[in-house]
């Protein structure tokens, strides 16, 4: 039976910990229940609530995705295909795979949120993105409840982007994903960030997927606040990609500016560096601010409103635009009434 609650606070359903009320909240445990939700096309769908900023009370349906299940679709000597329901917790899925020796997503350890958000956001960390191992996505169109399977190509993945954030935004509820993971001869990615430093400190010369997962967890815990202790959504902004000519001009003016190559004509500039360079890192503004250890992370110091966080993000964006001529984009989905 479909559970429904009225005038419910969503504080426990968003990692910012914002006390926003929803007029109607539906707890979805199986796909058939969608037909019982009125005005479902207007609904806000929440999984882990790790990539949303709620700016006001909601007077439209909210669907809490609680679809569960992990199923082995096929396997051979070196590979396995897993079908995972979208309401599963992402980090718990990574731990399940590491425990069973399935490689490919260990670098994505400790990313908050649900499995359904993973393809929507094309989540990535430490040199790996979900698109590297994703075979397909199944989803239900909310207008007529027709199911569709999207191949990885049809998802139109980009940097923290997919078709579900653009042309099909709000039209589908992702019900599950299929991952193709390695059972043997894993391709290990240890070159990004401080992974090699952590492994070296531990005296590990031939890393396993578990070693990499544990290193990533250690690094993330040292840099990022636990949402259970300090409300946040992880990285609030995307790392901007700019033309090399633009970067060269900035480099002549700001020799210390950081970058990563993208192609012959573009470079990626760390948004955290840009924000920190302007003095925002650790700055407290009212009940919100930029985290003291990671400038990219905006936090709720206990009583922040979504409006306060949004205003802070807009102030940061305006500062970076006027100083460097770079327009920051948010990773977080800002939800208005």
Short mmCIF file of N, CA and C in Angstrom, two decimals, residues 152-281:
data_model
loop_
_atom_site.label_atom_id
_atom_site.label_comp_id
_atom_site.label_asym_id
_atom_site.label_seq_id
_atom_site.Cartn_x
_atom_site.Cartn_y
_atom_site.Cartn_z
N UNK A 152 23.69 3.71 -22.65
CA UNK A 152 24.62 4.73 -22.15
C UNK A 152 24.73 5.89 -23.13
N UNK A 153 24.74 5.58 -24.42
CA UNK A 153 24.83 6.64 -25.44
C UNK A 153 23.60 7.54 -25.41
N UNK A 154 22.43 6.94 -25.22
CA UNK A 154 21.20 7.71 -25.21
C UNK A 154 21.08 8.59 -23.97
N UNK A 155 21.87 8.31 -22.94
CA UNK A 155 21.85 9.15 -21.73
C UNK A 155 22.54 10.50 -21.96
N UNK A 156 23.29 10.61 -23.06
CA UNK A 156 23.96 11.88 -23.43
C UNK A 156 24.79 12.42 -22.26
N UNK A 157 25.67 11.57 -21.77
CA UNK A 157 26.48 11.95 -20.62
C UNK A 157 27.48 13.04 -20.97
N UNK A 158 27.67 13.93 -20.02
CA UNK A 158 28.71 14.94 -20.08
C UNK A 158 29.23 15.13 -18.68
N UNK A 159 30.01 16.17 -18.48
CA UNK A 159 30.55 16.45 -17.15
C UNK A 159 29.42 16.83 -16.21
N UNK A 160 29.13 15.96 -15.23
CA UNK A 160 28.04 16.14 -14.27
C UNK A 160 26.72 16.43 -14.97
N UNK A 161 26.50 15.73 -16.07
CA UNK A 161 25.35 16.05 -16.91
C UNK A 161 24.82 14.80 -17.60
N UNK A 162 23.53 14.79 -17.86
CA UNK A 162 22.90 13.74 -18.65
C UNK A 162 21.62 14.29 -19.26
N UNK A 163 21.00 13.48 -20.10
CA UNK A 163 19.74 13.88 -20.73
C UNK A 163 18.66 14.13 -19.69
N UNK A 164 18.79 13.48 -18.51
CA UNK A 164 17.78 13.63 -17.47
C UNK A 164 17.88 14.97 -16.74
N UNK A 165 18.96 15.71 -17.01
CA UNK A 165 19.09 17.05 -16.44
C UNK A 165 18.82 18.13 -17.49
N UNK A 166 18.58 17.70 -18.72
CA UNK A 166 18.38 18.68 -19.78
C UNK A 166 17.05 18.43 -20.50
N UNK A 167 17.09 17.78 -21.65
CA UNK A 167 15.90 17.64 -22.49
C UNK A 167 14.76 16.88 -21.81
N UNK A 168 15.11 15.93 -20.95
CA UNK A 168 14.08 15.11 -20.32
C UNK A 168 13.91 15.41 -18.83
N UNK A 169 14.38 16.57 -18.42
CA UNK A 169 14.31 16.92 -17.00
C UNK A 169 12.87 16.89 -16.50
N UNK A 170 12.66 16.15 -15.43
CA UNK A 170 11.34 16.09 -14.81
C UNK A 170 10.33 15.20 -15.50
N UNK A 171 10.71 14.60 -16.62
CA UNK A 171 9.76 13.79 -17.37
C UNK A 171 9.76 12.32 -16.98
N UNK A 172 10.87 11.85 -16.43
CA UNK A 172 11.02 10.43 -16.12
C UNK A 172 11.40 10.21 -14.66
N UNK A 173 10.98 9.07 -14.14
CA UNK A 173 11.49 8.58 -12.86
C UNK A 173 12.41 7.41 -13.17
N UNK A 174 13.68 7.56 -12.84
CA UNK A 174 14.65 6.48 -13.06
C UNK A 174 14.34 5.35 -12.07
N UNK A 175 14.17 4.14 -12.61
CA UNK A 175 13.82 3.00 -11.76
C UNK A 175 15.00 2.09 -11.47
N UNK A 176 16.01 2.10 -12.34
CA UNK A 176 17.16 1.24 -12.09
C UNK A 176 18.26 1.45 -13.11
N UNK A 177 19.42 0.88 -12.82
CA UNK A 177 20.57 0.96 -13.72
C UNK A 177 21.20 -0.42 -13.85
N UNK A 178 21.89 -0.62 -14.95
CA UNK A 178 22.67 -1.84 -15.15
C UNK A 178 24.15 -1.46 -15.26
N UNK A 179 24.98 -2.09 -14.44
CA UNK A 179 26.41 -1.83 -14.42
C UNK A 179 27.17 -3.07 -14.90
N UNK A 180 28.21 -2.84 -15.68
CA UNK A 180 29.11 -3.92 -16.09
C UNK A 180 30.43 -3.73 -15.35
N UNK A 181 30.72 -4.63 -14.44
CA UNK A 181 31.87 -4.51 -13.56
C UNK A 181 32.83 -5.67 -13.77
N UNK A 182 34.07 -5.47 -13.37
CA UNK A 182 35.08 -6.51 -13.53
C UNK A 182 35.11 -7.44 -12.32
N UNK A 183 35.36 -8.73 -12.59
CA UNK A 183 35.54 -9.72 -11.52
C UNK A 183 37.02 -10.04 -11.32
N UNK A 184 37.77 -9.88 -12.39
CA UNK A 184 39.21 -10.13 -12.36
C UNK A 184 39.89 -9.09 -13.25
N UNK A 185 41.23 -9.01 -13.16
CA UNK A 185 41.99 -8.11 -14.01
C UNK A 185 41.41 -6.69 -13.97
N UNK A 186 41.19 -6.20 -12.77
CA UNK A 186 40.59 -4.88 -12.60
C UNK A 186 41.48 -3.77 -13.17
N UNK A 187 40.85 -2.78 -13.76
CA UNK A 187 41.56 -1.58 -14.19
C UNK A 187 41.52 -0.58 -13.04
N UNK A 188 42.63 -0.39 -12.38
CA UNK A 188 42.67 0.45 -11.18
C UNK A 188 43.12 1.86 -11.53
N UNK A 189 42.41 2.83 -10.98
CA UNK A 189 42.74 4.23 -11.22
C UNK A 189 43.25 4.83 -9.91
N UNK A 190 44.56 5.01 -9.84
CA UNK A 190 45.18 5.54 -8.61
C UNK A 190 45.90 6.87 -8.85
N UNK A 191 45.78 7.42 -10.04
CA UNK A 191 46.59 8.57 -10.40
C UNK A 191 45.98 9.90 -10.00
N UNK A 192 44.72 9.89 -9.61
CA UNK A 192 44.02 11.15 -9.36
C UNK A 192 44.05 11.50 -7.87
N UNK A 193 44.17 12.80 -7.60
CA UNK A 193 44.12 13.25 -6.22
C UNK A 193 45.26 12.68 -5.39
N UNK A 194 44.94 12.39 -4.14
CA UNK A 194 45.97 11.94 -3.20
C UNK A 194 45.95 10.44 -2.98
N UNK A 195 45.33 9.68 -3.90
CA UNK A 195 45.21 8.23 -3.70
C UNK A 195 46.59 7.59 -3.57
N UNK A 196 47.51 7.92 -4.46
CA UNK A 196 48.84 7.31 -4.41
C UNK A 196 49.56 7.66 -3.11
N UNK A 197 49.37 8.88 -2.63
CA UNK A 197 50.01 9.28 -1.38
C UNK A 197 49.49 8.44 -0.21
N UNK A 198 48.18 8.22 -0.17
CA UNK A 198 47.59 7.42 0.91
C UNK A 198 48.09 5.98 0.84
N UNK A 199 48.11 5.42 -0.38
CA UNK A 199 48.58 4.05 -0.54
C UNK A 199 50.04 3.91 -0.13
N UNK A 200 50.87 4.89 -0.52
CA UNK A 200 52.29 4.86 -0.18
C UNK A 200 52.49 4.94 1.33
N UNK A 201 51.70 5.80 1.98
CA UNK A 201 51.81 5.95 3.43
C UNK A 201 51.47 4.64 4.15
N UNK A 202 50.57 3.87 3.55
CA UNK A 202 50.17 2.60 4.14
C UNK A 202 51.09 1.45 3.72
N UNK A 203 52.06 1.77 2.86
CA UNK A 203 52.99 0.74 2.41
C UNK A 203 52.40 -0.22 1.40
N UNK A 204 51.36 0.22 0.68
CA UNK A 204 50.68 -0.62 -0.30
C UNK A 204 51.29 -0.37 -1.68
N UNK A 205 51.89 -1.39 -2.26
CA UNK A 205 52.50 -1.25 -3.59
C UNK A 205 51.64 -1.86 -4.69
N UNK A 206 50.87 -2.88 -4.35
CA UNK A 206 49.95 -3.48 -5.31
C UNK A 206 48.54 -3.39 -4.73
N UNK A 207 47.83 -2.34 -5.12
CA UNK A 207 46.54 -2.03 -4.50
C UNK A 207 45.43 -2.94 -5.02
N UNK A 208 44.50 -3.23 -4.14
CA UNK A 208 43.26 -3.92 -4.50
C UNK A 208 42.15 -2.89 -4.62
N UNK A 209 40.99 -3.31 -5.10
CA UNK A 209 39.87 -2.37 -5.19
C UNK A 209 39.47 -1.93 -3.78
N UNK A 210 39.63 -2.79 -2.79
CA UNK A 210 39.32 -2.42 -1.42
C UNK A 210 40.30 -1.36 -0.91
N UNK A 211 41.57 -1.49 -1.26
CA UNK A 211 42.57 -0.49 -0.86
C UNK A 211 42.22 0.88 -1.42
N UNK A 212 41.82 0.89 -2.69
CA UNK A 212 41.48 2.16 -3.33
C UNK A 212 40.24 2.77 -2.70
N UNK A 213 39.24 1.93 -2.46
CA UNK A 213 38.02 2.41 -1.81
C UNK A 213 38.33 3.02 -0.45
N UNK A 214 39.14 2.34 0.33
CA UNK A 214 39.48 2.85 1.66
C UNK A 214 40.29 4.14 1.59
N UNK A 215 41.15 4.24 0.57
CA UNK A 215 41.93 5.48 0.40
C UNK A 215 41.00 6.64 0.04
N UNK A 216 40.07 6.39 -0.86
CA UNK A 216 39.12 7.44 -1.27
C UNK A 216 38.28 7.88 -0.08
N UNK A 217 37.81 6.92 0.71
CA UNK A 217 37.01 7.25 1.89
C UNK A 217 37.82 8.12 2.85
N UNK A 218 39.08 7.75 3.07
CA UNK A 218 39.94 8.53 3.98
C UNK A 218 40.12 9.96 3.46
N UNK A 219 40.36 10.09 2.16
CA UNK A 219 40.56 11.42 1.58
C UNK A 219 39.29 12.26 1.69
N UNK A 220 38.15 11.66 1.33
CA UNK A 220 36.89 12.41 1.37
C UNK A 220 36.54 12.82 2.79
N UNK A 221 36.76 11.92 3.75
CA UNK A 221 36.44 12.27 5.13
C UNK A 221 37.33 13.37 5.68
N UNK A 222 38.55 13.48 5.13
CA UNK A 222 39.46 14.53 5.59
C UNK A 222 39.11 15.89 5.01
N UNK A 223 38.38 15.88 3.89
CA UNK A 223 38.09 17.14 3.20
C UNK A 223 36.64 17.59 3.31
N UNK A 224 35.72 16.62 3.38
CA UNK A 224 34.31 16.95 3.26
C UNK A 224 33.57 16.70 4.56
N UNK A 225 32.69 17.61 4.95
CA UNK A 225 31.93 17.41 6.19
C UNK A 225 30.86 16.33 6.01
N UNK A 226 30.61 15.59 7.06
CA UNK A 226 29.55 14.58 7.06
C UNK A 226 28.20 15.30 7.10
N UNK A 227 27.33 15.07 6.10
CA UNK A 227 26.03 15.75 6.09
C UNK A 227 25.20 15.51 7.35
N UNK A 228 25.45 14.40 8.05
CA UNK A 228 24.71 14.12 9.27
C UNK A 228 25.13 15.06 10.39
N UNK A 229 26.33 15.63 10.26
CA UNK A 229 26.84 16.53 11.29
C UNK A 229 26.77 17.99 10.86
N UNK A 230 26.93 18.24 9.57
CA UNK A 230 26.90 19.60 9.04
C UNK A 230 26.26 19.55 7.66
N UNK A 231 25.06 20.08 7.55
CA UNK A 231 24.29 19.97 6.32
C UNK A 231 25.04 20.49 5.09
N UNK A 232 25.08 19.69 4.03
CA UNK A 232 25.71 20.11 2.79
C UNK A 232 25.32 19.14 1.68
N UNK A 233 25.66 19.48 0.46
CA UNK A 233 25.40 18.60 -0.69
C UNK A 233 26.68 18.23 -1.41
N UNK A 234 27.81 18.31 -0.72
CA UNK A 234 29.07 18.07 -1.41
C UNK A 234 29.39 19.28 -2.28
N UNK A 235 30.04 19.04 -3.39
CA UNK A 235 30.42 20.15 -4.28
C UNK A 235 29.18 20.88 -4.79
N UNK A 236 29.13 22.17 -4.53
CA UNK A 236 27.97 22.96 -4.94
C UNK A 236 28.10 23.42 -6.39
N UNK A 237 29.35 23.64 -6.84
CA UNK A 237 29.61 24.16 -8.18
C UNK A 237 30.39 23.15 -9.03
N UNK A 238 30.20 23.24 -10.33
CA UNK A 238 30.99 22.46 -11.27
C UNK A 238 32.34 23.15 -11.48
N UNK A 239 33.35 22.36 -11.85
CA UNK A 239 34.62 22.95 -12.26
C UNK A 239 34.44 23.50 -13.68
N UNK A 240 34.61 24.80 -13.88
CA UNK A 240 34.34 25.37 -15.20
C UNK A 240 35.39 24.99 -16.24
N UNK A 241 34.93 24.81 -17.46
CA UNK A 241 35.81 24.58 -18.61
C UNK A 241 35.83 25.86 -19.43
N UNK A 242 37.02 26.39 -19.67
CA UNK A 242 37.13 27.65 -20.41
C UNK A 242 38.11 27.48 -21.57
N UNK A 243 38.06 28.43 -22.49
CA UNK A 243 38.97 28.39 -23.64
C UNK A 243 40.40 28.64 -23.17
N UNK A 244 41.33 27.99 -23.84
CA UNK A 244 42.73 28.10 -23.45
C UNK A 244 43.23 29.54 -23.57
N UNK A 245 42.72 30.26 -24.57
CA UNK A 245 43.14 31.65 -24.73
C UNK A 245 42.72 32.49 -23.53
N UNK A 246 41.53 32.22 -23.03
CA UNK A 246 41.04 32.90 -21.83
C UNK A 246 41.92 32.55 -20.63
N UNK A 247 42.25 31.28 -20.51
CA UNK A 247 43.09 30.85 -19.40
C UNK A 247 44.48 31.48 -19.48
N UNK A 248 45.03 31.54 -20.67
CA UNK A 248 46.37 32.12 -20.83
C UNK A 248 46.40 33.57 -20.38
N UNK A 249 45.32 34.30 -20.66
CA UNK A 249 45.23 35.69 -20.20
C UNK A 249 45.17 35.75 -18.68
N UNK A 250 44.38 34.83 -18.09
CA UNK A 250 44.29 34.80 -16.63
C UNK A 250 45.63 34.41 -16.00
N UNK A 251 46.33 33.47 -16.64
CA UNK A 251 47.61 32.98 -16.13
C UNK A 251 48.64 34.10 -16.07
N UNK A 252 48.60 34.98 -17.04
CA UNK A 252 49.55 36.10 -17.05
C UNK A 252 49.27 37.08 -15.92
N UNK A 253 47.98 37.15 -15.53
CA UNK A 253 47.59 38.06 -14.46
C UNK A 253 47.62 37.40 -13.09
N UNK A 254 47.29 36.10 -13.08
CA UNK A 254 47.27 35.33 -11.83
C UNK A 254 48.13 34.07 -12.02
N UNK A 255 49.45 34.18 -11.88
CA UNK A 255 50.36 33.06 -12.19
C UNK A 255 50.07 31.79 -11.39
N UNK A 256 49.43 31.94 -10.23
CA UNK A 256 49.20 30.78 -9.36
C UNK A 256 47.92 30.01 -9.71
N UNK A 257 47.16 30.47 -10.69
CA UNK A 257 45.90 29.81 -11.04
C UNK A 257 46.15 28.38 -11.50
N UNK A 258 45.25 27.48 -11.11
CA UNK A 258 45.39 26.06 -11.43
C UNK A 258 44.54 25.69 -12.65
N UNK A 259 44.93 24.58 -13.31
CA UNK A 259 44.14 24.10 -14.45
C UNK A 259 44.47 22.65 -14.75
N UNK A 260 43.55 22.01 -15.50
CA UNK A 260 43.74 20.65 -16.00
C UNK A 260 43.38 20.65 -17.48
N UNK A 261 44.18 20.01 -18.32
CA UNK A 261 43.87 20.02 -19.76
C UNK A 261 42.60 19.24 -20.07
N UNK A 262 41.84 19.76 -21.02
CA UNK A 262 40.63 19.07 -21.51
C UNK A 262 40.85 18.62 -22.95
N UNK A 263 41.22 19.57 -23.80
CA UNK A 263 41.60 19.28 -25.19
C UNK A 263 42.53 20.38 -25.65
N UNK A 264 42.80 20.45 -26.94
CA UNK A 264 43.77 21.43 -27.45
C UNK A 264 43.31 22.87 -27.23
N UNK A 265 41.99 23.06 -27.11
CA UNK A 265 41.46 24.43 -27.04
C UNK A 265 40.84 24.80 -25.70
N UNK A 266 40.74 23.82 -24.77
CA UNK A 266 40.05 24.10 -23.51
C UNK A 266 40.81 23.54 -22.32
N UNK A 267 40.63 24.19 -21.16
CA UNK A 267 41.17 23.69 -19.90
C UNK A 267 40.07 23.77 -18.84
N UNK A 268 40.23 22.93 -17.83
CA UNK A 268 39.30 22.94 -16.70
C UNK A 268 39.98 23.65 -15.54
N UNK A 269 39.29 24.59 -14.94
CA UNK A 269 39.83 25.36 -13.81
C UNK A 269 39.11 24.91 -12.54
N UNK A 270 39.82 24.54 -11.49
CA UNK A 270 39.16 24.10 -10.26
C UNK A 270 38.33 25.22 -9.64
N UNK A 271 37.04 24.97 -9.51
CA UNK A 271 36.16 25.99 -8.93
C UNK A 271 36.57 26.27 -7.48
N UNK A 272 37.04 25.24 -6.79
CA UNK A 272 37.48 25.44 -5.40
C UNK A 272 38.60 26.45 -5.30
N UNK A 273 39.55 26.39 -6.26
CA UNK A 273 40.66 27.35 -6.24
C UNK A 273 40.13 28.75 -6.47
N UNK A 274 39.23 28.91 -7.44
CA UNK A 274 38.68 30.24 -7.74
C UNK A 274 37.99 30.83 -6.52
N UNK A 275 37.18 30.02 -5.86
CA UNK A 275 36.41 30.49 -4.70
C UNK A 275 37.34 30.81 -3.53
N UNK A 276 38.32 29.93 -3.30
CA UNK A 276 39.26 30.16 -2.20
C UNK A 276 40.10 31.41 -2.46
N UNK A 277 40.48 31.62 -3.71
CA UNK A 277 41.33 32.77 -4.04
C UNK A 277 40.66 34.09 -3.74
N UNK A 278 39.33 34.09 -3.69
CA UNK A 278 38.58 35.31 -3.43
C UNK A 278 38.18 35.43 -1.96
N UNK A 279 38.73 34.55 -1.12
CA UNK A 279 38.52 34.69 0.31
C UNK A 279 37.24 34.10 0.86
N UNK A 280 36.57 33.28 0.07
CA UNK A 280 35.31 32.70 0.54
C UNK A 280 35.50 31.46 1.41
N UNK A 281 36.61 30.76 1.25
CA UNK A 281 36.81 29.51 2.00
C UNK A 281 36.77 29.77 3.50
#
